[in-house]
Amino acid sequence: MWVRLYSQPTPTHTHPHPPTPTPTPHPHPQFINQNLLICIRIAFVDLSRVEQQQKLQHSFTYYCSTDRCNDMNTFKRLLYSLTINDQFIDIKDRLIPVEPFDGHWCLMFSNKTSSDTCYVEIPVDPTNCKLCSTKYMQDSKGNRMCAGCFTDRLRTLSLIRHIEFNMTDRTSNDRSFIDCQSKNCNGVETMQLIREKSTIQFNFNRFFNDKQK
């Protein structure tokens, strides 16, 4: 597991600038409206093209905007309130690339709203596709999905479950991703499996009650 804790600068206090986020297969979540935000990610990444190995990563990033909000006591309370488990090893074979690749294998579908961010394309000609990709979203606006392909191979093959917990209003945004290169690998069944094979929970009551003790 890797961890990133930092605070958002405020007009009346001086804090060091947060570190530059490590590049990830998908856009890093942004700090929004000065809220307390914790972002949890489980990723199974296939690095066989460059390192001849696969990696499983558990990580979380915590954003806050008040003095000492990211001290050691807060860090302990965060860990105590988190539950992170996965069985991504059971579905890792969906990342095994198949050559020659056929873009017609990719699911092409989108029901996203105008406010959703999806970088995956639905091309006019699937023969230009180099890998399949899907982003599945679940939050207060309902369930949405954008599935398609990319016309280059710059992205790392990966399975990702990512949840943002807003501790100010106690809401969450749940995201699942896959980038893959095999037949039907980015379909609805795979997105359901990513959710079934991972558990990310944050106990708001435990976090805030411990603070009061």
Short mmCIF file of N, CA and C in Angstrom, two decimals, residues 85-203:
data_model
loop_
_atom_site.label_atom_id
_atom_site.label_comp_id
_atom_site.label_asym_id
_atom_site.label_seq_id
_atom_site.Cartn_x
_atom_site.Cartn_y
_atom_site.Cartn_z
N ASN A 85 -10.16 -4.71 0.68
CA ASN A 85 -9.86 -6.10 0.33
C ASN A 85 -10.09 -6.31 -1.16
N ASP A 86 -9.42 -7.30 -1.71
CA ASP A 86 -9.68 -7.61 -3.11
C ASP A 86 -9.31 -9.06 -3.41
N GLN A 87 -9.92 -9.56 -4.48
CA GLN A 87 -9.58 -10.85 -5.07
C GLN A 87 -9.34 -10.67 -6.57
N PHE A 88 -8.64 -9.59 -6.93
CA PHE A 88 -8.39 -9.32 -8.34
C PHE A 88 -7.57 -10.42 -9.00
N ILE A 89 -6.85 -11.19 -8.19
CA ILE A 89 -6.08 -12.30 -8.76
C ILE A 89 -6.99 -13.27 -9.50
N ASP A 90 -8.27 -13.33 -9.09
CA ASP A 90 -9.22 -14.25 -9.72
C ASP A 90 -9.60 -13.83 -11.13
N ILE A 91 -9.43 -12.54 -11.46
CA ILE A 91 -9.85 -12.06 -12.78
C ILE A 91 -8.68 -11.44 -13.57
N LYS A 92 -7.46 -11.70 -13.12
CA LYS A 92 -6.30 -11.11 -13.78
C LYS A 92 -6.12 -11.58 -15.21
N ASP A 93 -6.67 -12.77 -15.54
CA ASP A 93 -6.51 -13.28 -16.90
C ASP A 93 -7.21 -12.41 -17.94
N ARG A 94 -8.11 -11.55 -17.49
CA ARG A 94 -8.77 -10.64 -18.43
C ARG A 94 -7.82 -9.57 -18.95
N LEU A 95 -6.65 -9.48 -18.36
CA LEU A 95 -5.64 -8.54 -18.83
C LEU A 95 -4.64 -9.18 -19.80
N ILE A 96 -4.77 -10.48 -20.03
CA ILE A 96 -3.84 -11.14 -20.96
C ILE A 96 -4.15 -10.66 -22.37
N PRO A 97 -3.21 -10.01 -23.05
CA PRO A 97 -3.48 -9.49 -24.39
C PRO A 97 -3.53 -10.61 -25.43
N VAL A 98 -4.36 -10.42 -26.42
CA VAL A 98 -4.49 -11.38 -27.52
C VAL A 98 -4.04 -10.68 -28.80
N GLU A 99 -3.14 -11.30 -29.52
CA GLU A 99 -2.67 -10.77 -30.80
C GLU A 99 -2.95 -11.78 -31.93
N PRO A 100 -3.35 -11.29 -33.10
CA PRO A 100 -3.61 -9.88 -33.42
C PRO A 100 -4.90 -9.40 -32.77
N PHE A 101 -4.91 -8.16 -32.39
CA PHE A 101 -6.07 -7.58 -31.71
C PHE A 101 -7.12 -7.13 -32.73
N ASP A 102 -8.38 -7.30 -32.37
CA ASP A 102 -9.49 -6.90 -33.23
C ASP A 102 -10.37 -5.90 -32.47
N GLY A 103 -10.46 -4.69 -32.96
CA GLY A 103 -11.23 -3.65 -32.29
C GLY A 103 -12.71 -3.96 -32.17
N HIS A 104 -13.21 -4.87 -33.01
CA HIS A 104 -14.62 -5.25 -32.92
C HIS A 104 -14.92 -6.05 -31.65
N TRP A 105 -13.87 -6.49 -30.93
CA TRP A 105 -14.06 -7.20 -29.66
C TRP A 105 -14.53 -6.25 -28.56
N CYS A 106 -14.29 -4.96 -28.71
CA CYS A 106 -14.57 -3.99 -27.64
C CYS A 106 -16.06 -3.64 -27.58
N LEU A 107 -16.58 -3.55 -26.35
CA LEU A 107 -17.91 -3.01 -26.16
C LEU A 107 -17.88 -1.52 -26.46
N MET A 108 -18.83 -1.04 -27.26
CA MET A 108 -18.95 0.39 -27.59
C MET A 108 -20.30 0.87 -27.07
N PHE A 109 -20.27 1.60 -25.95
CA PHE A 109 -21.54 2.03 -25.33
C PHE A 109 -21.28 3.19 -24.39
N SER A 110 -22.24 4.10 -24.28
CA SER A 110 -22.14 5.20 -23.32
C SER A 110 -23.52 5.70 -22.94
N ASN A 111 -23.74 5.84 -21.63
CA ASN A 111 -24.94 6.51 -21.13
C ASN A 111 -24.55 7.59 -20.13
N LYS A 112 -23.35 8.15 -20.29
CA LYS A 112 -22.85 9.16 -19.37
C LYS A 112 -23.64 10.46 -19.52
N THR A 113 -23.59 11.27 -18.46
CA THR A 113 -24.23 12.58 -18.50
C THR A 113 -23.24 13.62 -19.00
N SER A 114 -23.71 14.82 -19.24
CA SER A 114 -22.84 15.88 -19.76
C SER A 114 -21.76 16.29 -18.77
N SER A 115 -21.98 16.04 -17.48
CA SER A 115 -21.01 16.43 -16.46
C SER A 115 -19.97 15.34 -16.19
N ASP A 116 -20.16 14.14 -16.73
CA ASP A 116 -19.20 13.05 -16.53
C ASP A 116 -17.97 13.24 -17.41
N THR A 117 -16.82 12.86 -16.88
CA THR A 117 -15.58 12.91 -17.64
C THR A 117 -15.21 11.51 -18.11
N CYS A 118 -15.19 11.31 -19.41
CA CYS A 118 -14.80 10.02 -20.00
C CYS A 118 -13.88 10.29 -21.18
N TYR A 119 -12.68 9.73 -21.11
CA TYR A 119 -11.72 9.95 -22.18
C TYR A 119 -11.77 8.87 -23.26
N VAL A 120 -12.45 7.78 -22.96
CA VAL A 120 -12.51 6.69 -23.92
C VAL A 120 -13.37 7.11 -25.12
N GLU A 121 -12.99 6.66 -26.30
CA GLU A 121 -13.68 7.04 -27.52
C GLU A 121 -14.52 5.89 -28.06
N ILE A 122 -15.57 6.25 -28.80
CA ILE A 122 -16.34 5.27 -29.57
C ILE A 122 -16.07 5.60 -31.04
N PRO A 123 -15.12 4.94 -31.66
CA PRO A 123 -14.69 5.32 -33.02
C PRO A 123 -15.70 4.91 -34.09
N VAL A 124 -15.64 5.62 -35.19
CA VAL A 124 -16.47 5.26 -36.34
C VAL A 124 -16.02 3.92 -36.92
N ASP A 125 -14.70 3.70 -36.92
CA ASP A 125 -14.14 2.47 -37.48
C ASP A 125 -13.38 1.71 -36.39
N PRO A 126 -13.96 0.64 -35.82
CA PRO A 126 -13.30 -0.11 -34.75
C PRO A 126 -11.98 -0.74 -35.15
N THR A 127 -11.70 -0.85 -36.45
CA THR A 127 -10.43 -1.45 -36.86
C THR A 127 -9.24 -0.59 -36.43
N ASN A 128 -9.49 0.66 -36.07
CA ASN A 128 -8.40 1.53 -35.61
C ASN A 128 -8.09 1.34 -34.12
N CYS A 129 -8.90 0.58 -33.41
CA CYS A 129 -8.71 0.38 -31.97
C CYS A 129 -7.45 -0.44 -31.68
N LYS A 130 -6.75 -0.06 -30.63
CA LYS A 130 -5.57 -0.80 -30.17
C LYS A 130 -5.80 -1.48 -28.82
N LEU A 131 -6.75 -0.98 -28.04
CA LEU A 131 -7.14 -1.64 -26.79
C LEU A 131 -8.53 -1.18 -26.38
N CYS A 132 -9.22 -2.02 -25.62
CA CYS A 132 -10.57 -1.71 -25.14
C CYS A 132 -10.48 -1.00 -23.79
N SER A 133 -11.50 -0.20 -23.47
CA SER A 133 -11.50 0.53 -22.20
C SER A 133 -12.93 0.80 -21.76
N THR A 134 -13.16 0.71 -20.44
CA THR A 134 -14.47 1.03 -19.88
C THR A 134 -14.30 1.75 -18.56
N LYS A 135 -15.15 2.73 -18.32
CA LYS A 135 -15.25 3.41 -17.04
C LYS A 135 -16.69 3.27 -16.57
N TYR A 136 -16.87 2.71 -15.35
CA TYR A 136 -18.19 2.53 -14.76
C TYR A 136 -18.31 3.44 -13.56
N MET A 137 -19.42 4.19 -13.46
CA MET A 137 -19.58 5.19 -12.41
C MET A 137 -20.86 4.95 -11.63
N GLN A 138 -20.76 5.06 -10.31
CA GLN A 138 -21.93 4.94 -9.44
C GLN A 138 -21.83 6.00 -8.36
N ASP A 139 -22.85 6.87 -8.28
CA ASP A 139 -22.90 7.91 -7.26
C ASP A 139 -24.35 8.38 -7.12
N SER A 140 -24.54 9.58 -6.57
CA SER A 140 -25.90 10.07 -6.33
C SER A 140 -26.68 10.29 -7.61
N LYS A 141 -25.99 10.39 -8.75
CA LYS A 141 -26.66 10.57 -10.03
C LYS A 141 -27.08 9.26 -10.67
N GLY A 142 -26.74 8.13 -10.03
CA GLY A 142 -27.11 6.82 -10.57
C GLY A 142 -25.91 6.08 -11.13
N ASN A 143 -26.18 5.10 -12.00
CA ASN A 143 -25.14 4.27 -12.60
C ASN A 143 -24.96 4.66 -14.07
N ARG A 144 -23.71 4.92 -14.44
CA ARG A 144 -23.40 5.24 -15.83
C ARG A 144 -22.16 4.49 -16.27
N MET A 145 -22.01 4.36 -17.58
CA MET A 145 -20.86 3.65 -18.11
C MET A 145 -20.48 4.26 -19.45
N CYS A 146 -19.19 4.38 -19.69
CA CYS A 146 -18.72 4.72 -21.02
C CYS A 146 -17.68 3.69 -21.42
N ALA A 147 -17.93 3.02 -22.52
CA ALA A 147 -17.08 1.93 -22.99
C ALA A 147 -16.73 2.17 -24.45
N GLY A 148 -15.50 1.89 -24.79
CA GLY A 148 -15.05 2.08 -26.16
C GLY A 148 -13.63 1.59 -26.31
N CYS A 149 -12.80 2.37 -26.98
CA CYS A 149 -11.42 1.92 -27.20
C CYS A 149 -10.51 3.12 -27.37
N PHE A 150 -9.21 2.83 -27.36
CA PHE A 150 -8.20 3.83 -27.66
C PHE A 150 -7.45 3.40 -28.92
N THR A 151 -7.02 4.37 -29.68
CA THR A 151 -6.35 4.07 -30.95
C THR A 151 -4.83 4.06 -30.82
N ASP A 152 -4.33 4.05 -29.59
CA ASP A 152 -2.90 3.89 -29.35
C ASP A 152 -2.70 2.90 -28.22
N ARG A 153 -1.46 2.49 -27.99
CA ARG A 153 -1.17 1.50 -26.95
C ARG A 153 -0.39 2.12 -25.80
N LEU A 154 -0.55 3.38 -25.56
CA LEU A 154 0.21 4.06 -24.53
C LEU A 154 -0.28 3.75 -23.13
N ARG A 155 -1.50 3.27 -22.99
CA ARG A 155 -2.08 3.00 -21.68
C ARG A 155 -1.64 1.63 -21.17
N THR A 156 -1.50 1.53 -19.85
CA THR A 156 -1.14 0.27 -19.21
C THR A 156 -2.38 -0.58 -19.02
N LEU A 157 -2.29 -1.85 -19.33
CA LEU A 157 -3.42 -2.77 -19.11
C LEU A 157 -3.66 -2.86 -17.60
N SER A 158 -4.91 -2.67 -17.17
CA SER A 158 -5.16 -2.60 -15.74
C SER A 158 -6.63 -2.82 -15.39
N LEU A 159 -6.84 -3.27 -14.16
CA LEU A 159 -8.16 -3.34 -13.50
C LEU A 159 -8.10 -2.39 -12.32
N ILE A 160 -9.10 -1.52 -12.17
CA ILE A 160 -9.05 -0.53 -11.08
C ILE A 160 -10.43 -0.36 -10.46
N ARG A 161 -10.46 -0.31 -9.14
CA ARG A 161 -11.64 0.12 -8.38
C ARG A 161 -11.21 1.35 -7.58
N HIS A 162 -11.96 2.42 -7.69
CA HIS A 162 -11.57 3.69 -7.09
C HIS A 162 -12.81 4.34 -6.48
N ILE A 163 -12.75 4.66 -5.19
CA ILE A 163 -13.89 5.31 -4.52
C ILE A 163 -13.41 6.56 -3.81
N GLU A 164 -14.13 7.66 -4.01
CA GLU A 164 -13.88 8.90 -3.30
C GLU A 164 -14.94 9.06 -2.21
N PHE A 165 -14.51 9.23 -0.97
CA PHE A 165 -15.42 9.47 0.15
C PHE A 165 -15.32 10.93 0.55
N ASN A 166 -16.43 11.64 0.45
CA ASN A 166 -16.49 13.03 0.89
C ASN A 166 -16.94 13.02 2.34
N MET A 167 -16.02 13.37 3.24
CA MET A 167 -16.32 13.28 4.66
C MET A 167 -17.09 14.49 5.18
N THR A 168 -17.24 15.50 4.34
CA THR A 168 -18.03 16.66 4.74
C THR A 168 -19.53 16.35 4.68
N ASP A 169 -19.97 15.75 3.58
CA ASP A 169 -21.40 15.41 3.47
C ASP A 169 -21.65 13.90 3.51
N ARG A 170 -20.58 13.12 3.76
CA ARG A 170 -20.68 11.66 3.92
C ARG A 170 -21.30 10.99 2.68
N THR A 171 -20.82 11.37 1.53
CA THR A 171 -21.24 10.75 0.27
C THR A 171 -20.03 10.07 -0.36
N SER A 172 -20.27 9.30 -1.41
CA SER A 172 -19.17 8.61 -2.09
C SER A 172 -19.41 8.57 -3.59
N ASN A 173 -18.31 8.54 -4.34
CA ASN A 173 -18.32 8.35 -5.79
C ASN A 173 -17.52 7.09 -6.10
N ASP A 174 -18.16 6.13 -6.71
CA ASP A 174 -17.56 4.82 -6.97
C ASP A 174 -17.25 4.71 -8.46
N ARG A 175 -15.99 4.36 -8.77
CA ARG A 175 -15.55 4.24 -10.16
C ARG A 175 -14.82 2.91 -10.35
N SER A 176 -15.10 2.26 -11.47
CA SER A 176 -14.37 1.06 -11.86
C SER A 176 -13.85 1.26 -13.27
N PHE A 177 -12.64 0.74 -13.53
CA PHE A 177 -12.00 0.92 -14.83
C PHE A 177 -11.40 -0.39 -15.31
N ILE A 178 -11.30 -0.52 -16.62
CA ILE A 178 -10.47 -1.57 -17.20
C ILE A 178 -9.91 -1.07 -18.53
N ASP A 179 -8.64 -1.37 -18.77
CA ASP A 179 -7.99 -1.22 -20.07
C ASP A 179 -7.46 -2.59 -20.43
N CYS A 180 -7.83 -3.14 -21.58
CA CYS A 180 -7.52 -4.53 -21.88
C CYS A 180 -7.44 -4.77 -23.39
N GLN A 181 -6.96 -5.94 -23.76
CA GLN A 181 -6.75 -6.27 -25.18
C GLN A 181 -7.16 -7.70 -25.50
N SER A 182 -8.39 -8.07 -25.17
CA SER A 182 -8.88 -9.40 -25.51
C SER A 182 -10.37 -9.33 -25.79
N LYS A 183 -10.92 -10.41 -26.28
CA LYS A 183 -12.31 -10.42 -26.74
C LYS A 183 -13.29 -10.21 -25.57
N ASN A 184 -14.17 -9.23 -25.71
CA ASN A 184 -15.22 -8.94 -24.72
C ASN A 184 -14.68 -8.59 -23.34
N CYS A 185 -13.44 -8.12 -23.26
CA CYS A 185 -12.82 -7.91 -21.95
C CYS A 185 -13.35 -6.67 -21.23
N ASN A 186 -13.95 -5.74 -21.93
CA ASN A 186 -14.42 -4.50 -21.28
C ASN A 186 -15.94 -4.43 -21.17
N GLY A 187 -16.58 -5.60 -21.14
CA GLY A 187 -18.03 -5.65 -21.10
C GLY A 187 -18.62 -5.47 -19.71
N VAL A 188 -19.93 -5.51 -19.64
CA VAL A 188 -20.66 -5.31 -18.38
C VAL A 188 -20.27 -6.38 -17.36
N GLU A 189 -20.11 -7.61 -17.81
CA GLU A 189 -19.75 -8.70 -16.88
C GLU A 189 -18.43 -8.40 -16.17
N THR A 190 -17.44 -7.91 -16.91
CA THR A 190 -16.16 -7.59 -16.29
C THR A 190 -16.29 -6.48 -15.26
N MET A 191 -17.08 -5.46 -15.57
CA MET A 191 -17.25 -4.36 -14.63
C MET A 191 -17.96 -4.84 -13.36
N GLN A 192 -18.89 -5.77 -13.50
CA GLN A 192 -19.54 -6.34 -12.32
C GLN A 192 -18.54 -7.15 -11.49
N LEU A 193 -17.66 -7.88 -12.16
CA LEU A 193 -16.66 -8.68 -11.45
C LEU A 193 -15.68 -7.80 -10.69
N ILE A 194 -15.28 -6.68 -11.27
CA ILE A 194 -14.37 -5.77 -10.59
C ILE A 194 -14.98 -5.32 -9.26
N ARG A 195 -16.27 -5.04 -9.27
CA ARG A 195 -16.94 -4.61 -8.05
C ARG A 195 -17.12 -5.77 -7.08
N GLU A 196 -17.45 -6.96 -7.61
CA GLU A 196 -17.65 -8.12 -6.74
C GLU A 196 -16.34 -8.58 -6.10
N LYS A 197 -15.23 -8.39 -6.81
CA LYS A 197 -13.93 -8.88 -6.34
C LYS A 197 -13.16 -7.83 -5.55
N SER A 198 -13.81 -6.77 -5.13
CA SER A 198 -13.13 -5.75 -4.33
C SER A 198 -14.08 -5.16 -3.31
N THR A 199 -13.52 -4.81 -2.15
CA THR A 199 -14.28 -4.17 -1.08
C THR A 199 -13.53 -2.93 -0.62
N ILE A 200 -14.19 -1.79 -0.73
CA ILE A 200 -13.63 -0.53 -0.22
C ILE A 200 -14.72 0.14 0.61
N GLN A 201 -14.49 0.24 1.91
CA GLN A 201 -15.48 0.83 2.80
C GLN A 201 -14.80 1.82 3.74
N PHE A 202 -15.53 2.89 4.06
CA PHE A 202 -15.03 3.86 5.03
C PHE A 202 -16.11 4.08 6.08
N ASN A 203 -15.75 3.89 7.35
CA ASN A 203 -16.68 4.03 8.46
C ASN A 203 -16.63 5.47 8.98
#
